[in-house]
Amino acid sequence: MGRAVDDMTDIERAVSILRAGGLVAFPTETVYGLGADATNAAAVGKIYAAKGRPSTNPLIAHVADAAVARRYAAEWPDAAEALARAFWPGPLTLVLPRGGAIVPEAAAGGKTVALRAPDHPLALALLRAFDGPVAAPSANRSTRVSPTTARHVREELGDAVDLILDGGPCAVGIESTVLDLTTAPPRILRPGAVTAAHLAPVIGRVDAPDIATAIEARATSPGQHAVHYAPRAAAHRFDAADLPRILAHLKLHADRAWALLLLGHREGVARAFAAAGRGPDVPRVIMEMPATPDAYAQRLYATLRDLDRRNVETIYVEFPPAGPEWAALRDRLRRATTPLP
Ligand code: TXA
Ligand code: MG
């Protein structure tokens, strides 16, 4: 009982901060967002300042549901209605022609707006009470790892945010799928938990470039810079076939602070290192990441942050296999790491 009353109070405070042009960080099912009133140019400006985000990178406008979304899109095609019915609230963002009430600053001056109804009770309570669009990028400094807990937000943004709503760790863990509905066929600009295979039964064929070349070159999603989601440590990716080479390399560097992120369990890898000596203050971490994409995504960003906190200097990440279910993680890891030198 007391808990529900506290939450109400937090939501009311959050709404009055938004109405006054302030910043509220809030949980979603994907990552935490840094929110401002998307109809207030000065408020939106504070988001860019707090994040150090280039003004050319547009923001997602969060809404409670499709009924609110259609007020802020200049067009609401059948495909948008069908997708909202099938996937909202959820990790799917729809790019549509921008309605006039969304300030140009929230859309980086463009003619389109990205809209999404997030699947988190606190976010939905906030959006319903605010009854308008909340512009919110991930609540991290630009190019850094997205936050998946309230503590991550505090570490990233501290006093730059007026209120942080704490909804616990995010269930999905990586950012929403961004789908451009202004092109035919619609096109995935950023892969996420909702894949082309999920979308096709609802709207037919979808363009889903496997990201390495296509998205990085495209001007329509300026947020898709090559370097993004990056930990402070140097981070390199390697293919499963290269594991023996990596192990040999790491054995030569037992004195360095490194971490090895394996995909699932690899019999004998940890044992191979147990014998080699090391100084007590040098972190050397062998981590088995989940072998399924959903569980991997849920842990990825918290793991990278944790390794930074432990002052690991170099992180070696086993790259996920081909296949659409890993596409979003390949995308994030491609941006967070560089190939092995
Ligand atoms: O899961 C998410 O999407 C999280 C949570 C907070 O909702 N938000 C998020 O926002 O990841 P942000 O700003 O970090 O990423 C938004 C992405 C960027 O790649 C941006 O370029 C793209 O969406 N985007 C936003 N508006 C767009 C538009 N009008 N046209 C094309 N791409 C757009
Ligand atoms: Mg972001």
mmCIF file of C-alpha atoms and ligand atoms in Angstrom:
data_model
loop_
_atom_site.group_PDB
_atom_site.id
_atom_site.type_symbol
_atom_site.label_atom_id
_atom_site.label_comp_id
_atom_site.label_asym_id
_atom_site.label_seq_id
_atom_site.Cartn_x
_atom_site.Cartn_y
_atom_site.Cartn_z
ATOM 1 C CA MET A 1 0.000 0.000 0.000
ATOM 2 C CA GLY A 2 2.598 2.499 1.149
ATOM 3 C CA ARG A 3 4.653 1.600 -1.887
ATOM 4 C CA ALA A 4 1.857 2.490 -4.312
ATOM 5 C CA VAL A 5 1.330 5.848 -2.607
ATOM 6 C CA ASP A 6 5.068 6.617 -2.820
ATOM 7 C CA ASP A 7 5.039 5.786 -6.524
ATOM 8 C CA MET A 8 2.093 8.103 -7.094
ATOM 9 C CA THR A 9 3.960 10.897 -5.389
ATOM 10 C CA ASP A 10 7.031 10.269 -7.539
ATOM 11 C CA ILE A 11 4.926 10.296 -10.700
ATOM 12 C CA GLU A 12 3.267 13.556 -9.664
ATOM 13 C CA ARG A 13 6.640 15.140 -8.963
ATOM 14 C CA ALA A 14 7.947 13.854 -12.278
ATOM 15 C CA VAL A 15 5.005 15.324 -14.181
ATOM 16 C CA SER A 16 5.387 18.734 -12.580
ATOM 17 C CA ILE A 17 9.120 18.715 -13.405
ATOM 18 C CA LEU A 18 8.339 17.869 -17.047
ATOM 19 C CA ARG A 19 5.676 20.578 -17.228
ATOM 20 C CA ALA A 20 8.176 23.091 -15.828
ATOM 21 C CA GLY A 21 10.695 22.184 -18.546
ATOM 22 C CA GLY A 22 12.943 19.982 -16.387
ATOM 23 C CA LEU A 23 14.560 16.586 -16.943
ATOM 24 C CA VAL A 24 13.274 13.285 -15.550
ATOM 25 C CA ALA A 25 15.093 9.983 -16.020
ATOM 26 C CA PHE A 26 12.776 6.993 -16.106
ATOM 27 C CA PRO A 27 12.995 3.234 -16.603
ATOM 28 C CA THR A 28 11.742 1.502 -19.712
ATOM 29 C CA GLU A 29 11.880 -2.194 -20.569
ATOM 30 C CA THR A 30 14.901 -1.521 -22.833
ATOM 31 C CA VAL A 31 17.173 1.030 -21.091
ATOM 32 C CA TYR A 32 16.654 4.111 -18.911
ATOM 33 C CA GLY A 33 15.576 7.263 -20.743
ATOM 34 C CA LEU A 34 16.371 10.923 -20.069
ATOM 35 C CA GLY A 35 13.032 12.634 -20.559
ATOM 36 C CA ALA A 36 11.810 16.146 -21.337
ATOM 37 C CA ASP A 37 8.604 17.626 -22.740
ATOM 38 C CA ALA A 38 8.891 17.051 -26.508
ATOM 39 C CA THR A 39 6.770 20.147 -27.177
ATOM 40 C CA ASN A 40 9.170 22.452 -25.284
ATOM 41 C CA ALA A 41 12.300 23.482 -27.207
ATOM 42 C CA ALA A 42 14.175 24.762 -24.144
ATOM 43 C CA ALA A 43 13.498 21.545 -22.227
ATOM 44 C CA VAL A 44 14.661 19.446 -25.158
ATOM 45 C CA GLY A 45 17.803 21.584 -25.348
ATOM 46 C CA LYS A 46 18.648 20.506 -21.797
ATOM 47 C CA ILE A 47 18.721 16.874 -22.915
ATOM 48 C CA TYR A 48 21.339 17.608 -25.572
ATOM 49 C CA ALA A 49 23.395 19.622 -23.097
ATOM 50 C CA ALA A 50 23.242 16.981 -20.333
ATOM 51 C CA LYS A 51 24.272 14.195 -22.705
ATOM 52 C CA GLY A 52 26.803 16.139 -24.753
ATOM 53 C CA ARG A 53 24.780 14.887 -27.717
ATOM 54 C CA PRO A 54 25.246 16.367 -31.204
ATOM 55 C CA SER A 55 22.141 18.369 -32.157
ATOM 56 C CA THR A 56 22.007 16.421 -35.435
ATOM 57 C CA ASN A 57 20.880 13.235 -33.653
ATOM 58 C CA PRO A 58 17.061 13.137 -33.257
ATOM 59 C CA LEU A 59 15.251 11.897 -30.126
ATOM 60 C CA ILE A 60 12.503 9.316 -29.642
ATOM 61 C CA ALA A 61 9.183 10.749 -28.443
ATOM 62 C CA HIS A 62 7.656 8.394 -25.870
ATOM 63 C CA VAL A 63 3.886 8.116 -25.633
ATOM 64 C CA ALA A 64 1.424 6.143 -23.518
ATOM 65 C CA ASP A 65 -0.279 4.441 -26.469
ATOM 66 C CA ALA A 66 -1.264 4.632 -30.128
ATOM 67 C CA ALA A 67 -4.059 7.133 -29.451
ATOM 68 C CA VAL A 68 -1.511 9.628 -28.118
ATOM 69 C CA ALA A 69 1.020 8.764 -30.833
ATOM 70 C CA ARG A 70 -1.344 9.650 -33.665
ATOM 71 C CA ARG A 71 -1.751 13.156 -32.245
ATOM 72 C CA TYR A 72 1.977 13.730 -32.834
ATOM 73 C CA ALA A 73 2.443 12.106 -36.249
ATOM 74 C CA ALA A 74 1.381 14.048 -39.347
ATOM 75 C CA GLU A 75 0.290 10.730 -40.873
ATOM 76 C CA TRP A 76 -0.725 7.511 -39.165
ATOM 77 C CA PRO A 77 -0.719 4.793 -41.841
ATOM 78 C CA ASP A 78 -2.402 1.395 -41.460
ATOM 79 C CA ALA A 79 1.005 -0.166 -40.912
ATOM 80 C CA ALA A 80 1.564 2.051 -37.858
ATOM 81 C CA GLU A 81 -1.811 1.080 -36.431
ATOM 82 C CA ALA A 82 -1.169 -2.632 -37.020
ATOM 83 C CA LEU A 83 2.332 -2.466 -35.512
ATOM 84 C CA ALA A 84 1.193 -0.490 -32.482
ATOM 85 C CA ARG A 85 -1.529 -3.085 -31.901
ATOM 86 C CA ALA A 86 0.916 -5.951 -32.209
ATOM 87 C CA PHE A 87 3.958 -4.570 -30.368
ATOM 88 C CA TRP A 88 3.014 -1.636 -28.101
ATOM 89 C CA PRO A 89 3.750 -1.158 -25.385
ATOM 90 C CA GLY A 90 7.102 -2.662 -26.354
ATOM 91 C CA PRO A 91 10.622 -2.250 -27.776
ATOM 92 C CA LEU A 92 9.601 -0.977 -31.224
ATOM 93 C CA THR A 93 10.054 2.660 -32.333
ATOM 94 C CA LEU A 94 8.184 3.897 -35.420
ATOM 95 C CA VAL A 95 9.548 6.716 -37.605
ATOM 96 C CA LEU A 96 6.695 8.713 -39.169
ATOM 97 C CA PRO A 97 6.120 12.179 -40.640
ATOM 98 C CA ARG A 98 6.407 14.650 -37.767
ATOM 99 C CA GLY A 99 3.332 16.386 -36.406
ATOM 100 C CA GLY A 100 3.595 20.091 -35.665
ATOM 101 C CA ALA A 101 3.404 19.882 -31.862
ATOM 102 C CA ILE A 102 6.750 18.078 -31.599
ATOM 103 C CA VAL A 103 9.360 20.830 -31.626
ATOM 104 C CA PRO A 104 11.911 20.614 -34.462
ATOM 105 C CA GLU A 105 14.702 20.508 -31.850
ATOM 106 C CA ALA A 106 13.430 17.100 -30.665
ATOM 107 C CA ALA A 107 13.709 15.756 -34.191
ATOM 108 C CA ALA A 108 17.054 17.372 -35.022
ATOM 109 C CA GLY A 109 15.196 19.658 -37.406
ATOM 110 C CA GLY A 110 13.956 16.769 -39.560
ATOM 111 C CA LYS A 111 10.528 16.168 -41.054
ATOM 112 C CA THR A 112 10.044 12.875 -39.232
ATOM 113 C CA VAL A 113 9.484 11.838 -35.635
ATOM 114 C CA ALA A 114 10.306 8.568 -33.886
ATOM 115 C CA LEU A 115 7.485 7.374 -31.595
ATOM 116 C CA ARG A 116 7.389 4.578 -29.042
ATOM 117 C CA ALA A 117 5.204 3.348 -26.168
ATOM 118 C CA PRO A 118 7.549 1.663 -23.668
ATOM 119 C CA ASP A 119 6.511 -1.461 -21.769
ATOM 120 C CA HIS A 120 7.275 -0.497 -18.174
ATOM 121 C CA PRO A 121 4.693 0.304 -15.494
ATOM 122 C CA LEU A 122 6.514 3.407 -14.199
ATOM 123 C CA ALA A 123 7.106 4.773 -17.699
ATOM 124 C CA LEU A 124 3.481 4.195 -18.634
ATOM 125 C CA ALA A 125 2.217 5.773 -15.417
ATOM 126 C CA LEU A 126 4.394 8.819 -16.128
ATOM 127 C CA LEU A 127 3.312 9.069 -19.766
ATOM 128 C CA ARG A 128 -0.384 8.674 -18.929
ATOM 129 C CA ALA A 129 -0.192 11.318 -16.214
ATOM 130 C CA PHE A 130 1.771 13.689 -18.473
ATOM 131 C CA ASP A 131 -0.632 12.992 -21.350
ATOM 132 C CA GLY A 132 1.847 14.144 -23.987
ATOM 133 C CA PRO A 133 5.065 13.162 -25.750
ATOM 134 C CA VAL A 134 8.234 12.776 -23.693
ATOM 135 C CA ALA A 135 11.420 13.085 -25.732
ATOM 136 C CA ALA A 136 13.951 10.673 -24.266
ATOM 137 C CA PRO A 137 17.248 9.325 -25.473
ATOM 138 C CA SER A 138 19.058 6.723 -23.410
ATOM 139 C CA ALA A 139 20.144 8.390 -20.147
ATOM 140 C CA ASN A 140 23.907 8.158 -20.747
ATOM 141 C CA ARG A 141 26.545 10.619 -21.921
ATOM 142 C CA SER A 142 26.755 10.584 -25.714
ATOM 143 C CA THR A 143 28.604 7.554 -27.210
ATOM 144 C CA ARG A 144 28.713 5.732 -23.851
ATOM 145 C CA VAL A 145 27.001 2.552 -22.690
ATOM 146 C CA SER A 146 23.236 2.917 -22.122
ATOM 147 C CA PRO A 147 22.110 2.673 -18.472
ATOM 148 C CA THR A 148 20.042 -0.311 -17.370
ATOM 149 C CA THR A 149 19.689 0.639 -13.676
ATOM 150 C CA ALA A 150 18.895 3.871 -11.819
ATOM 151 C CA ARG A 151 22.396 3.757 -10.346
ATOM 152 C CA HIS A 152 23.919 3.786 -13.829
ATOM 153 C CA VAL A 153 21.923 6.950 -14.576
ATOM 154 C CA ARG A 154 23.169 8.627 -11.394
ATOM 155 C CA GLU A 155 26.765 7.729 -12.302
ATOM 156 C CA GLU A 156 26.351 9.064 -15.839
ATOM 157 C CA LEU A 157 24.376 12.240 -15.302
ATOM 158 C CA GLY A 158 24.355 13.071 -11.588
ATOM 159 C CA ASP A 159 22.936 16.522 -10.915
ATOM 160 C CA ALA A 160 22.141 17.231 -14.556
ATOM 161 C CA VAL A 161 18.831 15.406 -14.063
ATOM 162 C CA ASP A 162 16.089 16.747 -11.758
ATOM 163 C CA LEU A 163 14.608 13.376 -10.787
ATOM 164 C CA ILE A 164 15.414 9.713 -11.421
ATOM 165 C CA LEU A 165 12.527 7.242 -11.210
ATOM 166 C CA ASP A 166 13.914 3.887 -10.053
ATOM 167 C CA GLY A 167 12.183 0.909 -11.643
ATOM 168 C CA GLY A 168 14.915 -1.668 -11.057
ATOM 169 C CA PRO A 169 17.026 -3.312 -13.775
ATOM 170 C CA CYS A 170 15.679 -3.183 -17.339
ATOM 171 C CA ALA A 171 14.289 -6.478 -18.630
ATOM 172 C CA VAL A 172 15.375 -6.202 -22.287
ATOM 173 C CA GLY A 173 18.689 -4.424 -21.721
ATOM 174 C CA ILE A 174 19.383 -3.032 -25.216
ATOM 175 C CA GLU A 175 17.644 -0.210 -27.083
ATOM 176 C CA SER A 176 14.443 -0.554 -29.104
ATOM 177 C CA THR A 177 14.203 -1.551 -32.741
ATOM 178 C CA VAL A 178 13.874 1.628 -34.845
ATOM 179 C CA LEU A 179 11.670 1.078 -37.914
ATOM 180 C CA ASP A 180 11.327 3.723 -40.635
ATOM 181 C CA LEU A 181 7.743 3.685 -41.943
ATOM 182 C CA THR A 182 8.347 6.564 -44.348
ATOM 183 C CA THR A 183 10.050 4.307 -46.897
ATOM 184 C CA ALA A 184 8.661 1.409 -48.939
ATOM 185 C CA PRO A 185 9.299 -1.229 -47.865
ATOM 186 C CA PRO A 186 9.761 -0.105 -44.251
ATOM 187 C CA ARG A 187 13.333 -0.285 -43.084
ATOM 188 C CA ILE A 188 14.996 -1.237 -39.823
ATOM 189 C CA LEU A 189 17.368 1.613 -38.909
ATOM 190 C CA ARG A 190 18.472 0.070 -35.621
ATOM 191 C CA PRO A 191 17.986 -3.623 -34.824
ATOM 192 C CA GLY A 192 16.529 -4.559 -31.454
ATOM 193 C CA ALA A 193 14.472 -7.196 -29.700
ATOM 194 C CA VAL A 194 11.687 -6.887 -32.287
ATOM 195 C CA THR A 195 13.224 -8.449 -35.413
ATOM 196 C CA ALA A 196 12.301 -8.470 -39.107
ATOM 197 C CA ALA A 197 10.882 -11.955 -38.551
ATOM 198 C CA HIS A 198 8.487 -10.554 -35.918
ATOM 199 C CA LEU A 199 7.482 -7.624 -38.154
ATOM 200 C CA ALA A 200 6.895 -9.481 -41.418
ATOM 201 C CA PRO A 201 3.693 -11.304 -40.416
ATOM 202 C CA VAL A 202 2.154 -7.934 -39.468
ATOM 203 C CA ILE A 203 3.256 -5.648 -42.329
ATOM 204 C CA GLY A 204 4.941 -7.876 -44.894
ATOM 205 C CA ARG A 205 8.455 -7.396 -46.200
ATOM 206 C CA VAL A 206 10.835 -5.246 -44.200
ATOM 207 C CA ASP A 207 14.302 -4.102 -45.193
ATOM 208 C CA ALA A 208 16.775 -5.248 -42.562
ATOM 209 C CA PRO A 209 20.323 -4.554 -43.674
ATOM 210 C CA ASP A 210 22.869 -6.394 -41.575
ATOM 211 C CA ILE A 211 24.214 -3.278 -40.292
ATOM 212 C CA ALA A 212 27.978 -3.140 -40.853
ATOM 213 C CA THR A 213 27.868 -1.140 -44.035
ATOM 214 C CA ALA A 214 24.354 0.065 -44.624
ATOM 215 C CA ILE A 215 23.383 1.823 -41.432
ATOM 216 C CA GLU A 216 26.693 3.475 -40.732
ATOM 217 C CA ALA A 217 26.613 5.098 -44.140
ATOM 218 C CA ARG A 218 23.061 6.344 -43.957
ATOM 219 C CA ALA A 219 22.166 9.958 -43.371
ATOM 220 C CA THR A 220 18.570 9.295 -42.261
ATOM 221 C CA SER A 221 19.619 7.957 -38.861
ATOM 222 C CA PRO A 222 22.460 10.203 -37.806
ATOM 223 C CA GLY A 223 22.476 8.563 -34.378
ATOM 224 C CA GLN A 224 23.950 5.441 -35.840
ATOM 225 C CA HIS A 225 27.541 6.559 -35.519
ATOM 226 C CA ALA A 226 30.180 3.887 -35.785
ATOM 227 C CA VAL A 227 31.426 4.391 -32.231
ATOM 228 C CA HIS A 228 28.706 4.043 -29.648
ATOM 229 C CA TYR A 229 27.771 2.048 -26.576
ATOM 230 C CA ALA A 230 31.462 1.977 -25.727
ATOM 231 C CA PRO A 231 33.055 1.124 -22.390
ATOM 232 C CA ARG A 232 36.058 3.115 -21.167
ATOM 233 C CA ALA A 233 38.307 0.100 -21.507
ATOM 234 C CA ALA A 234 39.743 -0.772 -24.900
ATOM 235 C CA ALA A 235 37.381 -3.409 -26.280
ATOM 236 C CA HIS A 236 38.094 -5.874 -29.071
ATOM 237 C CA ARG A 237 35.856 -8.457 -30.663
ATOM 238 C CA PHE A 238 36.952 -11.821 -31.983
ATOM 239 C CA ASP A 239 35.303 -14.749 -33.752
ATOM 240 C CA ALA A 240 34.873 -18.078 -32.007
ATOM 241 C CA ALA A 241 37.450 -19.608 -34.343
ATOM 242 C CA ASP A 242 40.065 -17.168 -33.005
ATOM 243 C CA LEU A 243 39.703 -18.252 -29.384
ATOM 244 C CA PRO A 244 42.927 -20.312 -29.329
ATOM 245 C CA ARG A 245 44.886 -17.303 -30.637
ATOM 246 C CA ILE A 246 43.301 -15.064 -27.974
ATOM 247 C CA LEU A 247 44.153 -17.514 -25.217
ATOM 248 C CA ALA A 248 47.766 -17.683 -26.332
ATOM 249 C CA HIS A 249 47.911 -13.883 -26.425
ATOM 250 C CA LEU A 250 46.387 -13.518 -22.962
ATOM 251 C CA LYS A 251 48.758 -16.034 -21.434
ATOM 252 C CA LEU A 252 51.593 -13.769 -22.521
ATOM 253 C CA HIS A 253 49.895 -10.884 -20.701
ATOM 254 C CA ALA A 254 49.045 -12.391 -17.347
ATOM 255 C CA ASP A 255 50.188 -9.143 -15.692
ATOM 256 C CA ARG A 256 47.700 -6.954 -17.540
ATOM 257 C CA ALA A 257 44.153 -6.150 -16.470
ATOM 258 C CA TRP A 258 41.993 -7.862 -19.066
ATOM 259 C CA ALA A 259 38.602 -9.495 -19.331
ATOM 260 C CA LEU A 260 37.477 -12.235 -21.670
ATOM 261 C CA LEU A 261 33.751 -12.418 -22.462
ATOM 262 C CA LEU A 262 32.883 -15.859 -23.751
ATOM 263 C CA LEU A 263 29.649 -16.829 -25.392
ATOM 264 C CA GLY A 264 28.294 -19.554 -23.126
ATOM 265 C CA HIS A 265 30.378 -22.116 -21.315
ATOM 266 C CA ARG A 266 33.776 -23.142 -22.689
ATOM 267 C CA GLU A 267 35.085 -26.184 -20.954
ATOM 268 C CA GLY A 268 38.638 -25.733 -19.835
ATOM 269 C CA VAL A 269 39.193 -22.048 -20.616
ATOM 270 C CA ALA A 270 39.080 -20.883 -17.013
ATOM 271 C CA ARG A 271 41.162 -23.886 -15.983
ATOM 272 C CA ALA A 272 43.785 -23.018 -18.574
ATOM 273 C CA PHE A 273 44.372 -19.755 -16.729
ATOM 274 C CA ALA A 274 44.008 -20.929 -13.160
ATOM 275 C CA ALA A 275 47.608 -22.136 -13.117
ATOM 276 C CA ALA A 276 49.182 -18.958 -14.481
ATOM 277 C CA GLY A 277 50.250 -16.570 -11.730
ATOM 278 C CA ARG A 278 49.140 -12.946 -11.377
ATOM 279 C CA GLY A 279 49.444 -10.022 -9.022
ATOM 280 C CA PRO A 280 46.639 -9.675 -6.473
ATOM 281 C CA ASP A 281 45.588 -6.230 -7.742
ATOM 282 C CA VAL A 282 45.347 -7.061 -11.401
ATOM 283 C CA PRO A 283 41.828 -7.901 -12.473
ATOM 284 C CA ARG A 284 41.735 -10.782 -14.913
ATOM 285 C CA VAL A 285 38.215 -11.808 -15.622
ATOM 286 C CA ILE A 286 36.860 -14.721 -17.603
ATOM 287 C CA MET A 287 33.146 -14.354 -17.963
ATOM 288 C CA GLU A 288 30.627 -16.719 -19.466
ATOM 289 C CA MET A 289 27.917 -14.652 -21.103
ATOM 290 C CA PRO A 290 24.509 -16.243 -21.700
ATOM 291 C CA ALA A 291 24.264 -18.307 -24.889
ATOM 292 C CA THR A 292 20.799 -16.985 -25.745
ATOM 293 C CA PRO A 293 20.315 -13.485 -27.190
ATOM 294 C CA ASP A 294 17.619 -12.269 -24.770
ATOM 295 C CA ALA A 295 19.598 -13.179 -21.676
ATOM 296 C CA TYR A 296 22.826 -11.868 -23.228
ATOM 297 C CA ALA A 297 21.201 -8.507 -24.034
ATOM 298 C CA GLN A 298 19.810 -8.155 -20.538
ATOM 299 C CA ARG A 299 23.324 -8.413 -19.088
ATOM 300 C CA LEU A 300 25.565 -6.798 -21.681
ATOM 301 C CA TYR A 301 25.646 -3.143 -20.608
ATOM 302 C CA ALA A 302 25.781 -3.833 -16.878
ATOM 303 C CA THR A 303 28.690 -6.187 -17.549
ATOM 304 C CA LEU A 304 30.637 -3.562 -19.526
ATOM 305 C CA ARG A 305 30.055 -1.013 -16.758
ATOM 306 C CA ASP A 306 31.130 -3.490 -14.137
ATOM 307 C CA LEU A 307 34.400 -4.161 -15.981
ATOM 308 C CA ASP A 308 35.068 -0.410 -16.213
ATOM 309 C CA ARG A 309 34.439 -0.093 -12.489
ATOM 310 C CA ARG A 310 37.004 -2.828 -11.878
ATOM 311 C CA ASN A 311 39.541 -0.918 -13.987
ATOM 312 C CA VAL A 312 39.928 -3.575 -16.601
ATOM 313 C CA GLU A 313 42.160 -2.162 -19.361
ATOM 314 C CA THR A 314 41.188 -4.405 -22.249
ATOM 315 C CA ILE A 315 38.036 -6.400 -22.899
ATOM 316 C CA TYR A 316 38.019 -9.233 -25.440
ATOM 317 C CA VAL A 317 34.509 -10.110 -26.577
ATOM 318 C CA GLU A 318 33.587 -13.256 -28.472
ATOM 319 C CA PHE A 319 31.394 -12.069 -31.347
ATOM 320 C CA PRO A 320 27.924 -13.672 -31.578
ATOM 321 C CA PRO A 321 27.154 -15.984 -34.492
ATOM 322 C CA ALA A 322 25.331 -15.041 -37.691
ATOM 323 C CA GLY A 323 21.554 -15.325 -37.571
ATOM 324 C CA PRO A 324 18.738 -12.797 -37.197
ATOM 325 C CA GLU A 325 18.184 -13.445 -33.492
ATOM 326 C CA TRP A 326 21.687 -12.117 -32.752
ATOM 327 C CA ALA A 327 21.494 -9.139 -35.160
ATOM 328 C CA ALA A 328 20.869 -6.499 -32.489
ATOM 329 C CA LEU A 329 23.749 -7.732 -30.349
ATOM 330 C CA ARG A 330 26.114 -7.927 -33.304
ATOM 331 C CA ASP A 331 25.157 -4.323 -34.042
ATOM 332 C CA ARG A 332 25.833 -3.075 -30.493
ATOM 333 C CA LEU A 333 29.053 -5.052 -30.134
ATOM 334 C CA ARG A 334 30.286 -3.842 -33.502
ATOM 335 C CA ARG A 335 29.957 -0.291 -32.181
ATOM 336 C CA ALA A 336 31.274 -1.002 -28.695
ATOM 337 C CA THR A 337 34.420 -2.807 -29.898
ATOM 338 C CA THR A 338 37.043 -2.759 -32.612
ATOM 339 C CA PRO A 339 38.294 -5.866 -34.414
ATOM 340 C CA LEU A 340 41.245 -7.602 -32.870
ATOM 341 C CA PRO A 341 44.402 -5.840 -34.065
HETATM 342 O O1 TXA B 1 14.983 1.750 -26.292
HETATM 343 C C1 TXA B 1 15.123 2.906 -26.677
HETATM 344 O O2 TXA B 1 14.870 3.251 -27.835
HETATM 345 C C2 TXA B 1 15.626 3.939 -25.649
HETATM 346 C C3 TXA B 1 14.566 4.109 -24.578
HETATM 347 C C4 TXA B 1 14.879 5.202 -23.607
HETATM 348 O O3 TXA B 1 13.316 4.312 -25.175
HETATM 349 N N1 TXA B 1 15.936 5.173 -26.290
HETATM 350 C C5 TXA B 1 17.013 5.330 -27.084
HETATM 351 O O4 TXA B 1 17.144 6.625 -27.551
HETATM 352 O O5 TXA B 1 17.775 4.440 -27.357
HETATM 353 P P1 TXA B 1 18.481 7.129 -28.271
HETATM 354 O O6 TXA B 1 18.267 8.565 -28.482
HETATM 355 O O7 TXA B 1 19.655 6.715 -27.476
HETATM 356 O O8 TXA B 1 18.432 6.428 -29.660
HETATM 357 C C6 TXA B 1 17.437 6.800 -30.601
HETATM 358 C C7 TXA B 1 17.799 6.295 -31.963
HETATM 359 C C8 TXA B 1 18.999 7.026 -32.522
HETATM 360 O O9 TXA B 1 19.775 6.095 -33.255
HETATM 361 C C9 TXA B 1 18.372 8.060 -33.435
HETATM 362 O O10 TXA B 1 19.224 8.457 -34.485
HETATM 363 C C10 TXA B 1 17.155 7.320 -33.960
HETATM 364 O O11 TXA B 1 16.699 6.568 -32.849
HETATM 365 N N2 TXA B 1 16.102 8.268 -34.342
HETATM 366 C C11 TXA B 1 15.400 9.097 -33.538
HETATM 367 N N3 TXA B 1 14.538 9.848 -34.258
HETATM 368 C C12 TXA B 1 14.698 9.490 -35.545
HETATM 369 C C13 TXA B 1 14.114 9.905 -36.766
HETATM 370 N N4 TXA B 1 13.183 10.853 -36.815
HETATM 371 N N5 TXA B 1 14.530 9.315 -37.913
HETATM 372 C C14 TXA B 1 15.474 8.343 -37.879
HETATM 373 N N6 TXA B 1 16.074 7.898 -36.758
HETATM 374 C C15 TXA B 1 15.700 8.475 -35.604
HETATM 375 MG MG MG B 2 21.481 6.203 -26.906
#
